[in-house]
PDB file of C-alpha atoms in Angstrom:
ATOM      1  CA  UNK H 626      35.015  23.583 -27.144  1.00  0.00           C
ATOM      2  CA  UNK H 627      32.106  23.053 -29.535  1.00  0.00           C
ATOM      3  CA  UNK H 628      30.363  19.693 -29.719  1.00  0.00           C
ATOM      4  CA  UNK H 629      29.077  18.128 -32.964  1.00  0.00           C
ATOM      5  CA  UNK H 630      25.943  20.291 -32.859  1.00  0.00           C
ATOM      6  CA  UNK H 631      27.827  23.603 -32.431  1.00  0.00           C
ATOM      7  CA  UNK H 632      27.084  23.942 -28.765  1.00  0.00           C
ATOM      8  CA  UNK H 633      29.793  25.584 -26.672  1.00  0.00           C
ATOM      9  CA  UNK H 634      30.618  23.354 -23.705  1.00  0.00           C
ATOM     10  CA  UNK H 635      31.831  25.555 -20.839  1.00  0.00           C
ATOM     11  CA  UNK H 636      30.163  24.074 -17.785  1.00  0.00           C
ATOM     12  CA  UNK H 637      31.204  21.027 -15.636  1.00  0.00           C
ATOM     13  CA  UNK H 638      28.954  19.527 -13.008  1.00  0.00           C
ATOM     14  CA  UNK H 639      30.919  17.500 -10.455  1.00  0.00           C
ATOM     15  CA  UNK H 640      29.425  14.955  -8.078  1.00  0.00           C
ATOM     16  CA  UNK H 641      31.979  14.685  -5.268  1.00  0.00           C
ATOM     17  CA  UNK H 642      30.158  11.938  -3.444  1.00  0.00           C
ATOM     18  CA  UNK H 643      27.373   9.376  -4.075  1.00  0.00           C
ATOM     19  CA  UNK H 644      26.417   9.481  -0.400  1.00  0.00           C
ATOM     20  CA  UNK H 645      23.591  11.508   1.044  1.00  0.00           C
ATOM     21  CA  UNK H 646      21.936  12.184   4.423  1.00  0.00           C
ATOM     22  CA  UNK H 647      18.492  11.925   2.824  1.00  0.00           C
ATOM     23  CA  UNK H 648      16.686   9.145   0.904  1.00  0.00           C
ATOM     24  CA  UNK H 649      14.519  11.066  -1.458  1.00  0.00           C
ATOM     25  CA  UNK H 650      12.047   8.808  -3.301  1.00  0.00           C
ATOM     26  CA  UNK H 651      12.961  10.070  -6.790  1.00  0.00           C
ATOM     27  CA  UNK H 652      16.736  10.202  -6.257  1.00  0.00           C
ATOM     28  CA  UNK H 653      18.105   7.704  -3.706  1.00  0.00           C
ATOM     29  CA  UNK H 654      15.271   5.618  -2.291  1.00  0.00           C
ATOM     30  CA  UNK H 655      15.976   3.114   0.488  1.00  0.00           C
ATOM     31  CA  UNK H 656      17.056  -0.274  -0.779  1.00  0.00           C
ATOM     32  CA  UNK H 657      18.469   1.036  -4.062  1.00  0.00           C
ATOM     33  CA  UNK H 658      21.746   2.477  -2.772  1.00  0.00           C
ATOM     34  CA  UNK H 659      24.988   0.625  -3.311  1.00  0.00           C
ATOM     35  CA  UNK H 660      27.880   2.499  -1.638  1.00  0.00           C
ATOM     36  CA  UNK H 661      31.160   2.688  -3.385  1.00  0.00           C
ATOM     37  CA  UNK H 662      34.442   1.965  -1.577  1.00  0.00           C
ATOM     38  CA  UNK H 663      36.523   5.020  -0.797  1.00  0.00           C
ATOM     39  CA  UNK H 664      39.130   3.806  -3.256  1.00  0.00           C
ATOM     40  CA  UNK H 665      36.672   4.098  -6.079  1.00  0.00           C
ATOM     41  CA  UNK H 666      35.914   7.753  -5.415  1.00  0.00           C
ATOM     42  CA  UNK H 667      38.022  10.513  -6.944  1.00  0.00           C
ATOM     43  CA  UNK H 668      40.189  12.379  -4.470  1.00  0.00           C
ATOM     44  CA  UNK H 669      39.909  16.142  -4.343  1.00  0.00           C
ATOM     45  CA  UNK H 670      43.388  16.340  -5.913  1.00  0.00           C
ATOM     46  CA  UNK H 671      42.160  14.222  -8.817  1.00  0.00           C
ATOM     47  CA  UNK H 672      39.075  16.383  -9.227  1.00  0.00           C
ATOM     48  CA  UNK H 673      41.194  19.478  -9.377  1.00  0.00           C
ATOM     49  CA  UNK H 674      43.404  17.898 -12.012  1.00  0.00           C
ATOM     50  CA  UNK H 675      40.355  17.133 -14.137  1.00  0.00           C
ATOM     51  CA  UNK H 676      39.079  20.660 -13.785  1.00  0.00           C
ATOM     52  CA  UNK H 677      42.432  22.169 -14.760  1.00  0.00           C
ATOM     53  CA  UNK H 678      42.433  19.977 -17.900  1.00  0.00           C
ATOM     54  CA  UNK H 679      38.899  21.032 -18.652  1.00  0.00           C
ATOM     55  CA  UNK H 680      39.885  24.725 -18.481  1.00  0.00           C
ATOM     56  CA  UNK H 681      42.282  24.133 -21.378  1.00  0.00           C
ATOM     57  CA  UNK H 682      39.314  23.520 -23.688  1.00  0.00           C
ATOM     58  CA  UNK H 683      37.076  26.308 -22.430  1.00  0.00           C
ATOM     59  CA  UNK H 684      35.308  25.121 -19.281  1.00  0.00           C
ATOM     60  CA  UNK H 685      34.917  28.127 -17.002  1.00  0.00           C
ATOM     61  CA  UNK H 686      31.951  27.333 -14.772  1.00  0.00           C
ATOM     62  CA  UNK H 687      31.648  24.578 -12.144  1.00  0.00           C
ATOM     63  CA  UNK H 688      28.721  23.182 -10.171  1.00  0.00           C
ATOM     64  CA  UNK H 689      29.591  20.994  -7.188  1.00  0.00           C
ATOM     65  CA  UNK H 690      26.902  18.506  -6.120  1.00  0.00           C
ATOM     66  CA  UNK H 691      26.507  14.971  -4.878  1.00  0.00           C
ATOM     67  CA  UNK H 692      24.799  13.018  -3.290  1.00  0.00           C
ATOM     68  CA  UNK H 693      25.059  15.590  -0.642  1.00  0.00           C
ATOM     69  CA  UNK H 694      28.414  17.398  -1.098  1.00  0.00           C
ATOM     70  CA  UNK H 695      28.605  18.825   2.422  1.00  0.00           C
ATOM     71  CA  UNK H 696      28.776  15.363   4.019  1.00  0.00           C
ATOM     72  CA  UNK H 697      32.193  14.813   2.355  1.00  0.00           C
ATOM     73  CA  UNK H 698      34.952  16.053   4.621  1.00  0.00           C
ATOM     74  CA  UNK H 699      36.862  18.895   3.058  1.00  0.00           C
ATOM     75  CA  UNK H 700      34.099  20.059   0.716  1.00  0.00           C
ATOM     76  CA  UNK H 701      34.627  23.683   1.621  1.00  0.00           C
ATOM     77  CA  UNK H 702      38.398  23.439   0.982  1.00  0.00           C
ATOM     78  CA  UNK H 703      37.707  21.952  -2.417  1.00  0.00           C
ATOM     79  CA  UNK H 704      35.324  24.792  -3.244  1.00  0.00           C
ATOM     80  CA  UNK H 705      37.990  27.298  -2.217  1.00  0.00           C
ATOM     81  CA  UNK H 706      40.572  25.571  -4.453  1.00  0.00           C
ATOM     82  CA  UNK H 707      38.147  25.568  -7.406  1.00  0.00           C
ATOM     83  CA  UNK H 708      37.271  29.246  -6.887  1.00  0.00           C
ATOM     84  CA  UNK H 709      40.976  30.127  -6.917  1.00  0.00           C
ATOM     85  CA  UNK H 710      41.692  28.551 -10.268  1.00  0.00           C
ATOM     86  CA  UNK H 711      42.523  31.435 -12.657  1.00  0.00           C
ATOM     87  CA  UNK H 712      40.368  30.238 -15.561  1.00  0.00           C
ATOM     88  CA  UNK H 713      37.287  29.474 -13.482  1.00  0.00           C
ATOM     89  CA  UNK H 714      34.733  32.272 -13.577  1.00  0.00           C
ATOM     90  CA  UNK H 715      32.046  30.775 -11.424  1.00  0.00           C
ATOM     91  CA  UNK H 716      31.639  28.010  -8.862  1.00  0.00           C
ATOM     92  CA  UNK H 717      28.292  27.131  -7.291  1.00  0.00           C
ATOM     93  CA  UNK H 718      27.021  24.472  -4.952  1.00  0.00           C
ATOM     94  CA  UNK H 719      23.856  22.307  -4.989  1.00  0.00           C
ATOM     95  CA  UNK H 720      22.856  21.008  -1.549  1.00  0.00           C
ATOM     96  CA  UNK H 721      19.856  19.693   0.366  1.00  0.00           C
ATOM     97  CA  UNK H 722      20.374  22.406   2.932  1.00  0.00           C
ATOM     98  CA  UNK H 723      20.578  20.184   6.033  1.00  0.00           C
ATOM     99  CA  UNK H 724      24.183  21.133   6.729  1.00  0.00           C
ATOM    100  CA  UNK H 725      24.281  24.653   5.323  1.00  0.00           C
ATOM    101  CA  UNK H 726      23.892  26.421   8.649  1.00  0.00           C
ATOM    102  CA  UNK H 727      26.654  24.254  10.187  1.00  0.00           C
ATOM    103  CA  UNK H 728      29.091  25.104   7.384  1.00  0.00           C
ATOM    104  CA  UNK H 729      27.974  28.573   6.465  1.00  0.00           C
ATOM    105  CA  UNK H 730      31.072  30.285   7.840  1.00  0.00           C
ATOM    106  CA  UNK H 731      33.443  27.913   5.930  1.00  0.00           C
ATOM    107  CA  UNK H 732      31.390  28.301   2.760  1.00  0.00           C
ATOM    108  CA  UNK H 733      31.578  32.062   2.935  1.00  0.00           C
ATOM    109  CA  UNK H 734      35.321  32.044   3.758  1.00  0.00           C
ATOM    110  CA  UNK H 735      35.888  29.729   0.759  1.00  0.00           C
ATOM    111  CA  UNK H 736      34.596  32.509  -1.478  1.00  0.00           C
ATOM    112  CA  UNK H 737      31.378  30.748  -2.551  1.00  0.00           C
ATOM    113  CA  UNK H 738      28.703  33.198  -3.750  1.00  0.00           C
ATOM    114  CA  UNK H 739      25.924  30.999  -5.199  1.00  0.00           C
ATOM    115  CA  UNK H 740      23.948  28.115  -3.805  1.00  0.00           C
ATOM    116  CA  UNK H 741      21.053  25.923  -5.022  1.00  0.00           C
ATOM    117  CA  UNK H 742      19.071  24.385  -2.178  1.00  0.00           C
ATOM    118  CA  UNK H 743      16.774  21.484  -2.920  1.00  0.00           C
ATOM    119  CA  UNK H 744      13.462  21.540  -1.015  1.00  0.00           C
ATOM    120  CA  UNK H 745      10.355  19.769  -2.310  1.00  0.00           C
ATOM    121  CA  UNK H 746       7.889  20.690   0.394  1.00  0.00           C
ATOM    122  CA  UNK H 747       7.192  23.189   3.130  1.00  0.00           C
ATOM    123  CA  UNK H 748       5.229  20.685   5.165  1.00  0.00           C
ATOM    124  CA  UNK H 749       7.223  18.855   7.844  1.00  0.00           C
ATOM    125  CA  UNK H 750       5.231  15.604   7.641  1.00  0.00           C
ATOM    126  CA  UNK H 751       5.438  15.524   3.818  1.00  0.00           C
ATOM    127  CA  UNK H 752       9.141  16.262   4.033  1.00  0.00           C
ATOM    128  CA  UNK H 753       9.670  13.024   5.933  1.00  0.00           C
ATOM    129  CA  UNK H 754       7.651  11.112   3.314  1.00  0.00           C
ATOM    130  CA  UNK H 755       9.589  12.584   0.379  1.00  0.00           C
ATOM    131  CA  UNK H 756      13.102  12.691   1.961  1.00  0.00           C
ATOM    132  CA  UNK H 757      12.851   9.527   4.005  1.00  0.00           C
ATOM    133  CA  UNK H 758      14.716  11.098   6.898  1.00  0.00           C
ATOM    134  CA  UNK H 759      15.958  14.433   8.080  1.00  0.00           C
ATOM    135  CA  UNK H 760      13.959  17.408   9.405  1.00  0.00           C
ATOM    136  CA  UNK H 761      12.463  20.301   7.428  1.00  0.00           C
ATOM    137  CA  UNK H 762      13.373  22.973  10.080  1.00  0.00           C
ATOM    138  CA  UNK H 763      17.024  22.171   9.523  1.00  0.00           C
ATOM    139  CA  UNK H 764      16.696  22.959   5.823  1.00  0.00           C
ATOM    140  CA  UNK H 765      14.765  26.177   6.558  1.00  0.00           C
ATOM    141  CA  UNK H 766      17.504  27.275   8.973  1.00  0.00           C
ATOM    142  CA  UNK H 767      20.050  26.534   6.224  1.00  0.00           C
ATOM    143  CA  UNK H 768      18.111  28.714   3.757  1.00  0.00           C
ATOM    144  CA  UNK H 769      17.954  31.597   6.268  1.00  0.00           C
ATOM    145  CA  UNK H 770      21.650  31.284   7.042  1.00  0.00           C
ATOM    146  CA  UNK H 771      22.565  31.477   3.374  1.00  0.00           C
ATOM    147  CA  UNK H 772      20.376  34.493   2.821  1.00  0.00           C
ATOM    148  CA  UNK H 773      21.711  36.279   5.911  1.00  0.00           C
ATOM    149  CA  UNK H 774      25.268  35.725   4.765  1.00  0.00           C
ATOM    150  CA  UNK H 775      24.654  37.257   1.364  1.00  0.00           C
ATOM    151  CA  UNK H 776      24.522  34.181  -0.851  1.00  0.00           C
ATOM    152  CA  UNK H 777      22.621  34.182  -4.085  1.00  0.00           C
ATOM    153  CA  UNK H 778      20.052  31.393  -3.376  1.00  0.00           C
ATOM    154  CA  UNK H 779      17.810  29.450  -5.694  1.00  0.00           C
ATOM    155  CA  UNK H 780      15.478  26.807  -4.426  1.00  0.00           C
ATOM    156  CA  UNK H 781      14.993  23.619  -6.491  1.00  0.00           C
ATOM    157  CA  UNK H 782      11.566  22.016  -6.192  1.00  0.00           C
ATOM    158  CA  UNK H 783      10.876  18.660  -7.987  1.00  0.00           C
ATOM    159  CA  UNK H 784       7.164  18.587  -8.689  1.00  0.00           C
ATOM    160  CA  UNK H 785       5.167  15.366  -8.124  1.00  0.00           C
ATOM    161  CA  UNK H 786       1.483  15.118  -8.884  1.00  0.00           C
ATOM    162  CA  UNK H 787      -0.505  14.158  -5.768  1.00  0.00           C
ATOM    163  CA  UNK H 788       2.534  14.653  -3.536  1.00  0.00           C
ATOM    164  CA  UNK H 789       3.545  18.387  -3.515  1.00  0.00           C
ATOM    165  CA  UNK H 790       1.536  19.926  -6.346  1.00  0.00           C
ATOM    166  CA  UNK H 791      -0.804  21.604  -3.835  1.00  0.00           C
ATOM    167  CA  UNK H 792       2.167  23.786  -2.661  1.00  0.00           C
ATOM    168  CA  UNK H 793       2.921  25.573  -5.922  1.00  0.00           C
ATOM    169  CA  UNK H 794       1.605  29.012  -4.974  1.00  0.00           C
ATOM    170  CA  UNK H 795       2.861  28.490  -1.390  1.00  0.00           C
ATOM    171  CA  UNK H 796       6.414  28.100  -2.726  1.00  0.00           C
ATOM    172  CA  UNK H 797       6.111  31.289  -4.780  1.00  0.00           C
ATOM    173  CA  UNK H 798       4.892  33.159  -1.718  1.00  0.00           C
ATOM    174  CA  UNK H 799       7.744  31.699   0.338  1.00  0.00           C
ATOM    175  CA  UNK H 800      10.192  32.842  -2.351  1.00  0.00           C
ATOM    176  CA  UNK H 801       8.734  36.315  -2.355  1.00  0.00           C
ATOM    177  CA  UNK H 802       8.963  36.529   1.462  1.00  0.00           C
ATOM    178  CA  UNK H 803      12.584  35.365   1.508  1.00  0.00           C
ATOM    179  CA  UNK H 804      13.558  37.407  -1.586  1.00  0.00           C
ATOM    180  CA  UNK H 805      14.985  34.451  -3.478  1.00  0.00           C
ATOM    181  CA  UNK H 806      14.256  32.437  -6.634  1.00  0.00           C
ATOM    182  CA  UNK H 807      12.297  29.216  -6.701  1.00  0.00           C
ATOM    183  CA  UNK H 808      12.629  26.804  -9.665  1.00  0.00           C
ATOM    184  CA  UNK H 809      10.103  24.100 -10.445  1.00  0.00           C
ATOM    185  CA  UNK H 810      11.596  20.967 -11.927  1.00  0.00           C
ATOM    186  CA  UNK H 811       9.892  18.165 -13.811  1.00  0.00           C
ATOM    187  CA  UNK H 812      10.363  14.692 -12.454  1.00  0.00           C
ATOM    188  CA  UNK H 813      13.013  12.821 -14.477  1.00  0.00           C
ATOM    189  CA  UNK H 814      13.239   9.043 -14.899  1.00  0.00           C
ATOM    190  CA  UNK H 815      16.687   8.346 -13.501  1.00  0.00           C
ATOM    191  CA  UNK H 816      16.044   5.670 -10.889  1.00  0.00           C
ATOM    192  CA  UNK H 817      13.600   2.804 -10.786  1.00  0.00           C
ATOM    193  CA  UNK H 818      11.270   3.870  -7.992  1.00  0.00           C
ATOM    194  CA  UNK H 819       7.565   3.956  -7.329  1.00  0.00           C
ATOM    195  CA  UNK H 820       7.404   7.529  -8.597  1.00  0.00           C
ATOM    196  CA  UNK H 821       8.647   6.878 -12.072  1.00  0.00           C
ATOM    197  CA  UNK H 822       5.463   6.616 -13.953  1.00  0.00           C
ATOM    198  CA  UNK H 823       3.115   8.997 -15.604  1.00  0.00           C
ATOM    199  CA  UNK H 824       0.744   9.130 -12.658  1.00  0.00           C
ATOM    200  CA  UNK H 825       3.274  11.258 -10.663  1.00  0.00           C
ATOM    201  CA  UNK H 826       4.581  13.386 -13.515  1.00  0.00           C
ATOM    202  CA  UNK H 827       3.536  17.024 -13.552  1.00  0.00           C
ATOM    203  CA  UNK H 828       4.505  19.268 -16.433  1.00  0.00           C
ATOM    204  CA  UNK H 829       5.803  22.800 -15.909  1.00  0.00           C
ATOM    205  CA  UNK H 830       2.898  24.062 -17.967  1.00  0.00           C
ATOM    206  CA  UNK H 831       0.500  22.914 -15.337  1.00  0.00           C
ATOM    207  CA  UNK H 832       2.633  24.652 -12.735  1.00  0.00           C
ATOM    208  CA  UNK H 833       2.608  27.906 -14.752  1.00  0.00           C
ATOM    209  CA  UNK H 834      -1.175  27.788 -15.032  1.00  0.00           C
ATOM    210  CA  UNK H 835      -1.561  27.496 -11.283  1.00  0.00           C
ATOM    211  CA  UNK H 836       0.952  30.303 -10.614  1.00  0.00           C
ATOM    212  CA  UNK H 837      -1.105  32.668 -12.807  1.00  0.00           C
ATOM    213  CA  UNK H 838      -3.610  32.827  -9.921  1.00  0.00           C
ATOM    214  CA  UNK H 839      -0.962  35.139  -8.353  1.00  0.00           C
ATOM    215  CA  UNK H 840      -0.390  37.236 -11.448  1.00  0.00           C
ATOM    216  CA  UNK H 841       0.603  36.956 -15.060  1.00  0.00           C
ATOM    217  CA  UNK H 842       4.015  35.546 -15.873  1.00  0.00           C
ATOM    218  CA  UNK H 843       6.498  37.874 -17.624  1.00  0.00           C
ATOM    219  CA  UNK H 844       9.508  36.174 -19.300  1.00  0.00           C
ATOM    220  CA  UNK H 845      12.921  37.272 -18.002  1.00  0.00           C
ATOM    221  CA  UNK H 846      16.080  36.788 -20.057  1.00  0.00           C
ATOM    222  CA  UNK H 847      18.802  37.120 -17.444  1.00  0.00           C
ATOM    223  CA  UNK H 848      22.031  35.190 -17.506  1.00  0.00           C
ATOM    224  CA  UNK H 849      22.699  36.414 -14.015  1.00  0.00           C
ATOM    225  CA  UNK H 850      20.249  33.864 -12.691  1.00  0.00           C
ATOM    226  CA  UNK H 851      22.419  30.982 -13.801  1.00  0.00           C
ATOM    227  CA  UNK H 852      24.048  28.988 -16.563  1.00  0.00           C
ATOM    228  CA  UNK H 853      21.555  26.165 -16.813  1.00  0.00           C
ATOM    229  CA  UNK H 854      18.409  25.282 -18.776  1.00  0.00           C
ATOM    230  CA  UNK H 855      15.882  27.051 -16.595  1.00  0.00           C
ATOM    231  CA  UNK H 856      13.451  29.568 -18.071  1.00  0.00           C
ATOM    232  CA  UNK H 857      12.715  32.420 -15.730  1.00  0.00           C
ATOM    233  CA  UNK H 858       9.563  34.531 -15.237  1.00  0.00           C
ATOM    234  CA  UNK H 859       8.515  37.343 -13.042  1.00  0.00           C
ATOM    235  CA  UNK H 860       5.072  37.071 -11.437  1.00  0.00           C
ATOM    236  CA  UNK H 861       3.786  40.550 -12.127  1.00  0.00           C
ATOM    237  CA  UNK H 862       2.441  42.454  -9.117  1.00  0.00           C
ATOM    238  CA  UNK H 863       3.949  39.808  -6.849  1.00  0.00           C
ATOM    239  CA  UNK H 864       7.660  40.766  -6.754  1.00  0.00           C
ATOM    240  CA  UNK H 865       8.678  37.168  -7.280  1.00  0.00           C
ATOM    241  CA  UNK H 866      10.871  35.398  -9.848  1.00  0.00           C
ATOM    242  CA  UNK H 867      10.220  31.703 -10.615  1.00  0.00           C
ATOM    243  CA  UNK H 868      12.107  29.320 -12.926  1.00  0.00           C
ATOM    244  CA  UNK H 869      11.035  26.221 -14.769  1.00  0.00           C
ATOM    245  CA  UNK H 870      13.231  23.258 -15.796  1.00  0.00           C
ATOM    246  CA  UNK H 871      11.035  21.371 -18.234  1.00  0.00           C
ATOM    247  CA  UNK H 872      13.239  18.359 -18.918  1.00  0.00           C
ATOM    248  CA  UNK H 873      10.455  16.163 -20.328  1.00  0.00           C
ATOM    249  CA  UNK H 874       7.742  18.468 -21.708  1.00  0.00           C
ATOM    250  CA  UNK H 875      10.076  20.984 -23.424  1.00  0.00           C
ATOM    251  CA  UNK H 876      13.541  19.730 -24.100  1.00  0.00           C
ATOM    252  CA  UNK H 877      16.218  22.327 -23.728  1.00  0.00           C
ATOM    253  CA  UNK H 878      19.022  20.282 -25.272  1.00  0.00           C
ATOM    254  CA  UNK H 879      19.742  22.637 -28.121  1.00  0.00           C
ATOM    255  CA  UNK H 880      21.352  25.052 -25.668  1.00  0.00           C
ATOM    256  CA  UNK H 881      23.028  22.433 -23.459  1.00  0.00           C
ATOM    257  CA  UNK H 882      26.511  23.642 -22.379  1.00  0.00           C
ATOM    258  CA  UNK H 883      27.558  20.970 -19.912  1.00  0.00           C
ATOM    259  CA  UNK H 884      29.214  17.698 -19.157  1.00  0.00           C
ATOM    260  CA  UNK H 885      29.110  15.759 -15.885  1.00  0.00           C
ATOM    261  CA  UNK H 886      31.757  14.117 -13.760  1.00  0.00           C
ATOM    262  CA  UNK H 887      30.609  11.360 -11.383  1.00  0.00           C
ATOM    263  CA  UNK H 888      32.226  10.763  -7.993  1.00  0.00           C
ATOM    264  CA  UNK H 889      33.883   7.662  -9.409  1.00  0.00           C
ATOM    265  CA  UNK H 890      35.476   9.461 -12.306  1.00  0.00           C
ATOM    266  CA  UNK H 891      33.031   8.702 -15.083  1.00  0.00           C
ATOM    267  CA  UNK H 892      32.568  11.617 -17.496  1.00  0.00           C
ATOM    268  CA  UNK H 893      28.940  11.647 -18.754  1.00  0.00           C
ATOM    269  CA  UNK H 894      28.130  13.502 -21.977  1.00  0.00           C
ATOM    270  CA  UNK H 895      24.440  13.825 -20.940  1.00  0.00           C
ATOM    271  CA  UNK H 896      22.310  13.350 -17.848  1.00  0.00           C
ATOM    272  CA  UNK H 897      20.522  10.600 -19.840  1.00  0.00           C
ATOM    273  CA  UNK H 898      23.735   8.804 -20.801  1.00  0.00           C
ATOM    274  CA  UNK H 899      23.897   5.135 -19.882  1.00  0.00           C
ATOM    275  CA  UNK H 900      27.622   4.975 -20.406  1.00  0.00           C
ATOM    276  CA  UNK H 901      30.449   7.383 -19.733  1.00  0.00           C
ATOM    277  CA  UNK H 902      34.132   7.817 -20.179  1.00  0.00           C
ATOM    278  CA  UNK H 903      36.439   6.519 -17.432  1.00  0.00           C
ATOM    279  CA  UNK H 904      38.825   9.242 -16.368  1.00  0.00           C
ATOM    280  CA  UNK H 905      39.900   7.650 -13.136  1.00  0.00           C
ATOM    281  CA  UNK H 906      42.270   5.126 -14.633  1.00  0.00           C
ATOM    282  CA  UNK H 907      44.312   7.472 -16.739  1.00  0.00           C
ATOM    283  CA  UNK H 908      44.362   9.987 -13.899  1.00  0.00           C
ATOM    284  CA  UNK H 909      45.853   7.382 -11.583  1.00  0.00           C
ATOM    285  CA  UNK H 910      48.300   6.410 -14.247  1.00  0.00           C
ATOM    286  CA  UNK H 911      49.350  10.069 -14.601  1.00  0.00           C
ATOM    287  CA  UNK H 912      48.363  10.055 -18.264  1.00  0.00           C
ATOM    288  CA  UNK H 913      46.874  13.493 -18.513  1.00  0.00           C
ATOM    289  CA  UNK H 914      47.039  13.466 -22.300  1.00  0.00           C
ATOM    290  CA  UNK H 915      44.647  10.476 -22.208  1.00  0.00           C
ATOM    291  CA  UNK H 916      42.320  12.351 -19.876  1.00  0.00           C
ATOM    292  CA  UNK H 917      42.250  15.264 -22.368  1.00  0.00           C
ATOM    293  CA  UNK H 918      41.547  12.864 -25.231  1.00  0.00           C
ATOM    294  CA  UNK H 919      38.648  11.300 -23.357  1.00  0.00           C
ATOM    295  CA  UNK H 920      37.331  14.731 -22.509  1.00  0.00           C
ATOM    296  CA  UNK H 921      37.266  15.598 -26.174  1.00  0.00           C
ATOM    297  CA  UNK H 922      35.557  12.286 -26.998  1.00  0.00           C
ATOM    298  CA  UNK H 923      32.906  12.873 -24.344  1.00  0.00           C
ATOM    299  CA  UNK H 924      32.033  16.288 -25.718  1.00  0.00           C
ATOM    300  CA  UNK H 925      31.862  14.995 -29.265  1.00  0.00           C
ATOM    301  CA  UNK H 926      29.666  12.149 -28.029  1.00  0.00           C
ATOM    302  CA  UNK H 927      27.008  14.455 -26.671  1.00  0.00           C
ATOM    303  CA  UNK H 928      23.687  13.529 -28.316  1.00  0.00           C
ATOM    304  CA  UNK H 929      21.512  16.119 -30.050  1.00  0.00           C
ATOM    305  CA  UNK H 930      18.964  15.654 -27.266  1.00  0.00           C
ATOM    306  CA  UNK H 931      18.263  13.343 -24.295  1.00  0.00           C
ATOM    307  CA  UNK H 932      16.081  10.242 -24.762  1.00  0.00           C
ATOM    308  CA  UNK H 933      14.281  10.256 -21.445  1.00  0.00           C
ATOM    309  CA  UNK H 934      10.866   8.641 -21.428  1.00  0.00           C
ATOM    310  CA  UNK H 935       8.881   8.363 -18.239  1.00  0.00           C
ATOM    311  CA  UNK H 936       8.822   4.604 -18.131  1.00  0.00           C
ATOM    312  CA  UNK H 937      12.551   4.062 -18.903  1.00  0.00           C
ATOM    313  CA  UNK H 938      14.805   4.452 -15.834  1.00  0.00           C
ATOM    314  CA  UNK H 939      18.558   4.650 -16.392  1.00  0.00           C
ATOM    315  CA  UNK H 940      21.273   2.606 -14.728  1.00  0.00           C
ATOM    316  CA  UNK H 941      22.625   5.494 -12.725  1.00  0.00           C
ATOM    317  CA  UNK H 942      21.043   7.120  -9.650  1.00  0.00           C
ATOM    318  CA  UNK H 943      20.609  10.901  -9.733  1.00  0.00           C
ATOM    319  CA  UNK H 944      22.924  11.028  -6.681  1.00  0.00           C
ATOM    320  CA  UNK H 945      25.683   9.367  -8.718  1.00  0.00           C
ATOM    321  CA  UNK H 946      25.427  11.683 -11.752  1.00  0.00           C
ATOM    322  CA  UNK H 947      24.942  14.858  -9.721  1.00  0.00           C
ATOM    323  CA  UNK H 948      21.492  16.003 -10.801  1.00  0.00           C
TER     324      UNK H 948
END
């Protein structure tokens, strides 16, 4: 389906839980979290019904995220069910990696092929500062397990000035060693935390300049790397591919192809949306025609571009919207 700006919407991001086993300072910092009752969260059956309705208007790609999706019991079974839907061409998972090794067999048996793993530092002490809990070695073991089992792995790194910006080239070298892709992501103002001001913001242009110490950056136009907004480059003479998601410094909204479903059944036209469309009520009233109508409304309500500014946090946590 086309939105009002002639963008084809074929990608649904689904947050299956607002819970997480980390407390990252830019996503779900301690003291900010308000847990939802189980009755407020969409069941897997309800999620599948939404996806089936979405396929009738052209959605063919699914990203499952959270919170941390792997902490929800039955996540791998949901992935398998999504992968088996006849009109779904691609299903991928975004995870913090802590539980990947534990569930790697089930993920592979489900038919999953692609995985994004969030990791913002390669330093164990800094990991505890950024993530609030958890252990870096568990994430690294998860990355290795995914690679060893043939998954296409991309690392997501949220850049923060004065926090992890001294690890830019180290991440590129790590990606080269592991033969995977690393993507550098600009900090986005989604939750009111101590990081959401200009002092901690680092543009992808700064990251690119620092990476040039390893070699010149050659643009790559390859859809095989993903369906999102990232721009990809090869570091010449370094055998490494890096990506950049420049949400603030270089808006990519003109090519946006997605809508977002929260764990509580709110359909969000945009990551920056303050309000969404409640699908949960009509789902539970078995009014699928109303769900389809709301889906159409949400797509037509997509703005021409997001209105993020660094000092204006939104009412939703990143963990609720699904990143």
